[in-house]
Short mmCIF file of C-alpha atoms and ligand atoms in Angstrom, two decimals:
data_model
loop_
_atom_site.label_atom_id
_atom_site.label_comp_id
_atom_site.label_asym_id
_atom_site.label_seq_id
_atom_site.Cartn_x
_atom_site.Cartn_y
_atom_site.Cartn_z
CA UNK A 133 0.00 0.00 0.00
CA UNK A 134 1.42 3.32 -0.98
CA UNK A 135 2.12 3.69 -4.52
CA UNK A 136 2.15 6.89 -5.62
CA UNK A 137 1.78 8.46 -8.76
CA UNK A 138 2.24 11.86 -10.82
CA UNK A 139 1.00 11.31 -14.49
CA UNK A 140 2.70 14.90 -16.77
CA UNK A 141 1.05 17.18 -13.76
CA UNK A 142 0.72 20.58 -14.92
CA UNK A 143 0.11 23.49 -12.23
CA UNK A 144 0.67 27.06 -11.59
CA UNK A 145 -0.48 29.63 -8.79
CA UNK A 146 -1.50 31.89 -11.45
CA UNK A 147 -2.60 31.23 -15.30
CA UNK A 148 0.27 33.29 -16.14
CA UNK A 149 3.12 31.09 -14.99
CA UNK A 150 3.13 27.60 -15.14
CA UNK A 151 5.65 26.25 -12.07
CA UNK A 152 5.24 22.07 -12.70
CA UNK A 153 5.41 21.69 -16.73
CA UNK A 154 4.58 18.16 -16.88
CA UNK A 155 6.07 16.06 -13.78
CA UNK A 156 5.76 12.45 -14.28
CA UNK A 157 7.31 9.58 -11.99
CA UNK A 158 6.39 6.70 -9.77
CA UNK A 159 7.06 6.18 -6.28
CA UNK A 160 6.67 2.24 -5.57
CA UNK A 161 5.31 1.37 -1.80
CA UNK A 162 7.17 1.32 0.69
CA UNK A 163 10.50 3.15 -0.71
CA UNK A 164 11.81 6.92 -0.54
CA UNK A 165 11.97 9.45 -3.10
CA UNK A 166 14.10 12.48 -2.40
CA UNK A 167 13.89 15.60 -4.34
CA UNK A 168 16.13 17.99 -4.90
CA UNK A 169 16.71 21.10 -7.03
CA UNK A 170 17.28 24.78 -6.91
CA UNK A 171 15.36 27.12 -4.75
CA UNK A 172 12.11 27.84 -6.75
CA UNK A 173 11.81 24.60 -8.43
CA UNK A 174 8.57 24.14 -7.38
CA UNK A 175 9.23 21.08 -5.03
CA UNK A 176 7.10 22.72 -2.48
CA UNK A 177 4.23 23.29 -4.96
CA UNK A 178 4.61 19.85 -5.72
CA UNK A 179 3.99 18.29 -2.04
CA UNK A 180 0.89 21.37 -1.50
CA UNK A 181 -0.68 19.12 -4.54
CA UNK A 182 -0.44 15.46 -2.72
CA UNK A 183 -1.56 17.00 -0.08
CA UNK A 184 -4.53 18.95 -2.07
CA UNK A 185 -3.68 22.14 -0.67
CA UNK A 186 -4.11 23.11 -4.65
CA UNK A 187 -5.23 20.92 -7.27
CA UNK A 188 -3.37 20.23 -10.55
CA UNK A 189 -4.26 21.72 -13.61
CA UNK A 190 -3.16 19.11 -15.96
CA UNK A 191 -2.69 15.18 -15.50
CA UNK A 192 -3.34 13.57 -12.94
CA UNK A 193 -1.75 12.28 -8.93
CA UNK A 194 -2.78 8.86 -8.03
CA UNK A 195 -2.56 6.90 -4.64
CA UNK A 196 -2.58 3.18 -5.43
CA UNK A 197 -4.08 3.81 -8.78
CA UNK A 198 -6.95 6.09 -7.07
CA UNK A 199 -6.93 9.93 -8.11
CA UNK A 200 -6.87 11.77 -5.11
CA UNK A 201 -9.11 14.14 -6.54
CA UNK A 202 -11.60 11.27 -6.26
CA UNK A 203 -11.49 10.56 -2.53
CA UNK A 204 -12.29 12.85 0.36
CA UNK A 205 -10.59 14.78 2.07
CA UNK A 206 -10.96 13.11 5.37
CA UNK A 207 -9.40 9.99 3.64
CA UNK A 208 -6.81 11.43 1.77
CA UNK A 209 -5.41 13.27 4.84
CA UNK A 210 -5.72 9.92 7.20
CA UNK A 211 -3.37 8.04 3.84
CA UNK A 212 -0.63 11.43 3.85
CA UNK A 213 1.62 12.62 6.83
CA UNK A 214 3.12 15.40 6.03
CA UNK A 215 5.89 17.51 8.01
CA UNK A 216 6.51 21.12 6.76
CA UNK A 217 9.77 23.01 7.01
CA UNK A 218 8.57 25.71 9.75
CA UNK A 219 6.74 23.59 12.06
CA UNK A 220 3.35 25.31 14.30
CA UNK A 221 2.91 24.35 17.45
CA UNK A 222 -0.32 24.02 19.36
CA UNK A 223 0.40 26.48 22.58
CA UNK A 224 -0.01 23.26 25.01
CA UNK A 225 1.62 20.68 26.25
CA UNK A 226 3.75 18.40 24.43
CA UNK A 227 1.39 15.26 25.19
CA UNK A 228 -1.66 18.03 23.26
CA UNK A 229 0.86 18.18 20.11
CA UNK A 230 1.74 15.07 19.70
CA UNK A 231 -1.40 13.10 20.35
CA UNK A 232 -2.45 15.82 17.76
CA UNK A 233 -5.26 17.32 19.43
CA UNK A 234 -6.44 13.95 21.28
CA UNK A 235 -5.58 14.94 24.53
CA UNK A 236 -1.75 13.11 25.23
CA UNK A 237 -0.74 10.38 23.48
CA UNK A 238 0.86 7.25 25.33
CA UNK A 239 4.10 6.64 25.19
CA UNK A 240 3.33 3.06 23.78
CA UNK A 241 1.61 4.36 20.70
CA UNK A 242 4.10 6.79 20.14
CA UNK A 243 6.95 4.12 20.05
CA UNK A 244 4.72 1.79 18.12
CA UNK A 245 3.83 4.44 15.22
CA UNK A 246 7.84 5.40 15.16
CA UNK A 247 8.22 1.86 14.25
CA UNK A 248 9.85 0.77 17.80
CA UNK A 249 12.02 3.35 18.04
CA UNK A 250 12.57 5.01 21.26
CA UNK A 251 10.78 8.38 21.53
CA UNK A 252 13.91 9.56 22.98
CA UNK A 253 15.46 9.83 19.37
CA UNK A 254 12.38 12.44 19.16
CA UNK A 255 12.54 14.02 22.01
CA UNK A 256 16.22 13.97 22.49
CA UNK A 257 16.52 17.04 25.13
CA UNK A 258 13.68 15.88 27.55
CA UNK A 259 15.08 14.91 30.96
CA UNK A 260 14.27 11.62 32.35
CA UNK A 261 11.53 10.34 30.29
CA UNK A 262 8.88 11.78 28.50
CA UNK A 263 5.42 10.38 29.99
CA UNK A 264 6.86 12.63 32.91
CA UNK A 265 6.79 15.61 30.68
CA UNK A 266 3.71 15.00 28.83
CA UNK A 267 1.30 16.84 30.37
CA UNK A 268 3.50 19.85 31.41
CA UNK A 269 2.70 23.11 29.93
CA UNK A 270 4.86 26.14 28.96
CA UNK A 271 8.07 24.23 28.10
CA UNK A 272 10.37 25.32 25.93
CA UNK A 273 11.66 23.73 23.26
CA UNK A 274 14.35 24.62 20.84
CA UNK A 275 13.76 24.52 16.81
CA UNK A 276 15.40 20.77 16.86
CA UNK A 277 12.80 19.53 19.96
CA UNK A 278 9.61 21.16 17.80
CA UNK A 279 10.52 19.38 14.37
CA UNK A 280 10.99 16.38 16.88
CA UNK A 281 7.58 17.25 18.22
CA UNK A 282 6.50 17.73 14.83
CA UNK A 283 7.58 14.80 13.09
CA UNK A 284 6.46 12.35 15.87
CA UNK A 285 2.94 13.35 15.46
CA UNK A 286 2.87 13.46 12.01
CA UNK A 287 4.19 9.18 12.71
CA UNK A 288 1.51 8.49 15.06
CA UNK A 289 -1.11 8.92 12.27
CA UNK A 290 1.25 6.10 10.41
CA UNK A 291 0.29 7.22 7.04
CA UNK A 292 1.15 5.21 4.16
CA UNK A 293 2.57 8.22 2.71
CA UNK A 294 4.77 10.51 4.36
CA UNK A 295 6.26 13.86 3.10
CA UNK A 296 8.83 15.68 4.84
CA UNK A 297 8.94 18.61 3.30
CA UNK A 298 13.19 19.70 4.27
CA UNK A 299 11.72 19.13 7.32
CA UNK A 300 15.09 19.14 9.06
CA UNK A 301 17.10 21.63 7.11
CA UNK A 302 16.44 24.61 9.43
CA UNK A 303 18.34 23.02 11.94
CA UNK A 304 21.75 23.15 12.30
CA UNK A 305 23.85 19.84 10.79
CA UNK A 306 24.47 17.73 14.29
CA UNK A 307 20.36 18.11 14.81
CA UNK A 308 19.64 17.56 11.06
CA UNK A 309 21.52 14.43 10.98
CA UNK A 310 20.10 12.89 14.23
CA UNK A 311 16.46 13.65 12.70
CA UNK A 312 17.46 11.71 9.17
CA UNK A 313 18.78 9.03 11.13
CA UNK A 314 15.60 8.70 12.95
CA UNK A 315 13.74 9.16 9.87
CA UNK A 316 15.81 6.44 7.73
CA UNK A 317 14.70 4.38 10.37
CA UNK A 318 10.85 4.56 10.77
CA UNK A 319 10.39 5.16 6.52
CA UNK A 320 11.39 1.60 5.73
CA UNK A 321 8.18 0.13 4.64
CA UNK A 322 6.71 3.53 4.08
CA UNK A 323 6.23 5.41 1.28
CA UNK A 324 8.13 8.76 1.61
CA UNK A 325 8.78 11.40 0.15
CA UNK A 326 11.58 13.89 1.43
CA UNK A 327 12.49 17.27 0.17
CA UNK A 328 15.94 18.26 0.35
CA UNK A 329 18.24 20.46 -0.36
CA UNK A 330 21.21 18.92 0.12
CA UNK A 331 22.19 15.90 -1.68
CA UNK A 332 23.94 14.52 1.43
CA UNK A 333 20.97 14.11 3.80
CA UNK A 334 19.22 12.05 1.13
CA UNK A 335 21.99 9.27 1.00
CA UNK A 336 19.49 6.89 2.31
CA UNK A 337 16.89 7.39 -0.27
CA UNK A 338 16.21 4.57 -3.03
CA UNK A 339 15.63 7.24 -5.89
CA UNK A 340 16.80 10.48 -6.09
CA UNK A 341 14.80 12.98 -8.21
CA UNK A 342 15.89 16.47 -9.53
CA UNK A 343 13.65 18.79 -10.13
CA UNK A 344 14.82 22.22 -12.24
CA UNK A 345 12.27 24.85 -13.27
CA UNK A 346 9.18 22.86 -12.95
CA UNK A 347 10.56 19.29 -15.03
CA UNK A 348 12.27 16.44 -13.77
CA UNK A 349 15.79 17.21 -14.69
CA UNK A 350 17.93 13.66 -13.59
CA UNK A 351 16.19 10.50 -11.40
CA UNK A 352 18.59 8.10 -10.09
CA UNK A 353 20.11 6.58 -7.08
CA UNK A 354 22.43 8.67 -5.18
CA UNK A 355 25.39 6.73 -6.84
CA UNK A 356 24.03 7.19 -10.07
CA UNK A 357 23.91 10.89 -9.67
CA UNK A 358 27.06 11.53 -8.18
CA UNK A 359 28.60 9.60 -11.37
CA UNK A 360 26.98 12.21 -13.74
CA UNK A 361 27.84 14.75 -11.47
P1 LIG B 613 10.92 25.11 -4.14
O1 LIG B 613 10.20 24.39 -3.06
O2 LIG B 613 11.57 24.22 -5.14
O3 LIG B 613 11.87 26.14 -3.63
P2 LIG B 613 8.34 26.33 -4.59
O4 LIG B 613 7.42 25.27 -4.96
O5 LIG B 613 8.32 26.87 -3.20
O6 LIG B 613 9.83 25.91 -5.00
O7 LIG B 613 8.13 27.58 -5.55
C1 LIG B 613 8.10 27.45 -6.97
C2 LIG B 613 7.68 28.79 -7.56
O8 LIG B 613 6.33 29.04 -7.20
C3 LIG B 613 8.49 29.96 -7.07
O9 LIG B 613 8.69 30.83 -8.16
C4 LIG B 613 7.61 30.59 -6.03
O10 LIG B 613 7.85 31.97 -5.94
C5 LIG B 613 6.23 30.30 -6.54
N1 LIG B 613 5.25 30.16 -5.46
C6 LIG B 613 5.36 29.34 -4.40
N2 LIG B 613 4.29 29.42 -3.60
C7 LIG B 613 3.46 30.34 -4.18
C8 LIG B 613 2.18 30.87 -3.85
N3 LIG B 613 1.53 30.45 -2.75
N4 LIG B 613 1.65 31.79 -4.69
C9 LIG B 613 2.31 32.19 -5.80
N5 LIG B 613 3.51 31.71 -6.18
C10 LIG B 613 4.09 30.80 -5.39
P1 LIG B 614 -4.77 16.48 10.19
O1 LIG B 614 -4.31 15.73 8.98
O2 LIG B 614 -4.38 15.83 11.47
O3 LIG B 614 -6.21 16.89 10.11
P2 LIG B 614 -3.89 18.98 9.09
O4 LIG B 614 -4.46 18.48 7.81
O5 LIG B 614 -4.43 20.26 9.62
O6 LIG B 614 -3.96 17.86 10.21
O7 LIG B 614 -2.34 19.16 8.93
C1 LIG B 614 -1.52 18.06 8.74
C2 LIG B 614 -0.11 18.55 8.62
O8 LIG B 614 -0.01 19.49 7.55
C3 LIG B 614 0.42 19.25 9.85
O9 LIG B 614 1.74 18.83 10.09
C4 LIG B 614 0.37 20.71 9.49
O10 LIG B 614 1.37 21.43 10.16
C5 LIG B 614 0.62 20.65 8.01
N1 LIG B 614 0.04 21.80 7.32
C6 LIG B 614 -1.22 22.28 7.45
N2 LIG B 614 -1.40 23.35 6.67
C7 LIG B 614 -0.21 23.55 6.01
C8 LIG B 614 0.25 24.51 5.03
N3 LIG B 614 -0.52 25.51 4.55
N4 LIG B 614 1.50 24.38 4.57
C9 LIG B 614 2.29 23.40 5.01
N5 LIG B 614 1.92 22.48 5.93
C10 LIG B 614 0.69 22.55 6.42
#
């Protein structure tokens, strides 16, 4: 479960300027797609259309040979995680934002939708466990904690299809690469799809995609690429 599919989608913000001229590939279930490309590329625009934020113009996006256009919204957002670069908090507790607005999530669930891993690796600066901290309010947490925050919520839904949208790339390089790590970890078996841009935090990926001005410039694995240069 989790194929996903752009058939030559077309899309721009306004009628003007087209920003995706035709972007076709397949992502197979259960593997990672990184995309990179220049600032402006429209990699953005392209996960605001998975996620129907906008709606393409031309072709078509398909989720295990379903048009998402087709299903509602309620479904289509339970199938698609998706982790944005500057990450809003809920002013509450960290328990309130993870369990997503169901009032604290267990520890067990959270560790279960992160694949087994440890909720430390999330929550890396919390002191002495985190069911302690749950239901605390007013703590602070540093960019690195929130994506943590973030990105652990985003798990507990355990969507087929995630999207990580350079989810970590605000962060400085230590924090970044601790995140991937994590990451690497609970996308095996999931379909994701991870913006970047910087080739090295997408080593991991199966497929590498580059996007350049709206078209799918190059699409290879990372060794493949680096051979082209
Ligand atoms: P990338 O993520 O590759 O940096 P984006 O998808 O963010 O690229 O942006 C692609 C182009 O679309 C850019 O020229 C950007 O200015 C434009 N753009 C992005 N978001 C909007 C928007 N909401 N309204 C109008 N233009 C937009
Ligand atoms: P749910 O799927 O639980 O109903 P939402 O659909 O509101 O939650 O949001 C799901 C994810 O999408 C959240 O991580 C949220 O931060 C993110 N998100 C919501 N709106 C935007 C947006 N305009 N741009 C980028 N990310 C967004």
């Amino acid at each position: 479960r989790g194929e996903l599919r752009f058939e030559d989608v077309h899309f721009g913000y306004d009628p003007e300027r087209e920003i995706l001229k035709g972007v076709s590939f397949t992502v197979p279930p259960g593997t990672t797609l990184a995309i990179v490309g220049p600032s402006g590329a429209g990699k953005s625009t392209l996960a605001r259309l998975i996620y129907r934020f906008y709606d393409p113009q031309g072709g078509r996006i398909l989720i295990d040979g379903q048009d998402i256009t087709a299903v509602t919204q309620a479904s289509l957002r339970s199938a698609i995680g998706i982790v944005p670069q500057d990450t809003v908090l809920f002013n509450d507790t960290i328990g309130y934002n993870i369990g997503y607005g169901r009032d604290g999530a267990s520890q067990a669930e959270i560790e279960a939708a992160a694949g087994g891993a440890s909720i430390d690796r999330f929550i890396a600066a919390l002191p002495d466990g985190y069911e302690a901290m749950v239901g605390e309010r007013g703590l602070k947490l540093s960019g690195g904690e929130k994506q943590r925050v973030a990105i652990a919520r985003t798990l507990l839904k355990n969507p087929p299809v995630l999207i990580l949208d350079e989810a970590t790339s605000a962060l400085d390089s230590r924090t970044e690469e601790a995140i991937q790590d994590t990451l690497n970890r609970v996308s095996a078996n999931r379909t994701t799809i991870t913006i970047a841009h910087r080739l090295s935090t997408v080593v991991g990926a199966d497929q590498i995609m580059v996007l350049d001005a709206g078209q799918v410039a190059e699409r290879g694995t990372h060794g493949e690429l680096l051979r082209k240069g």
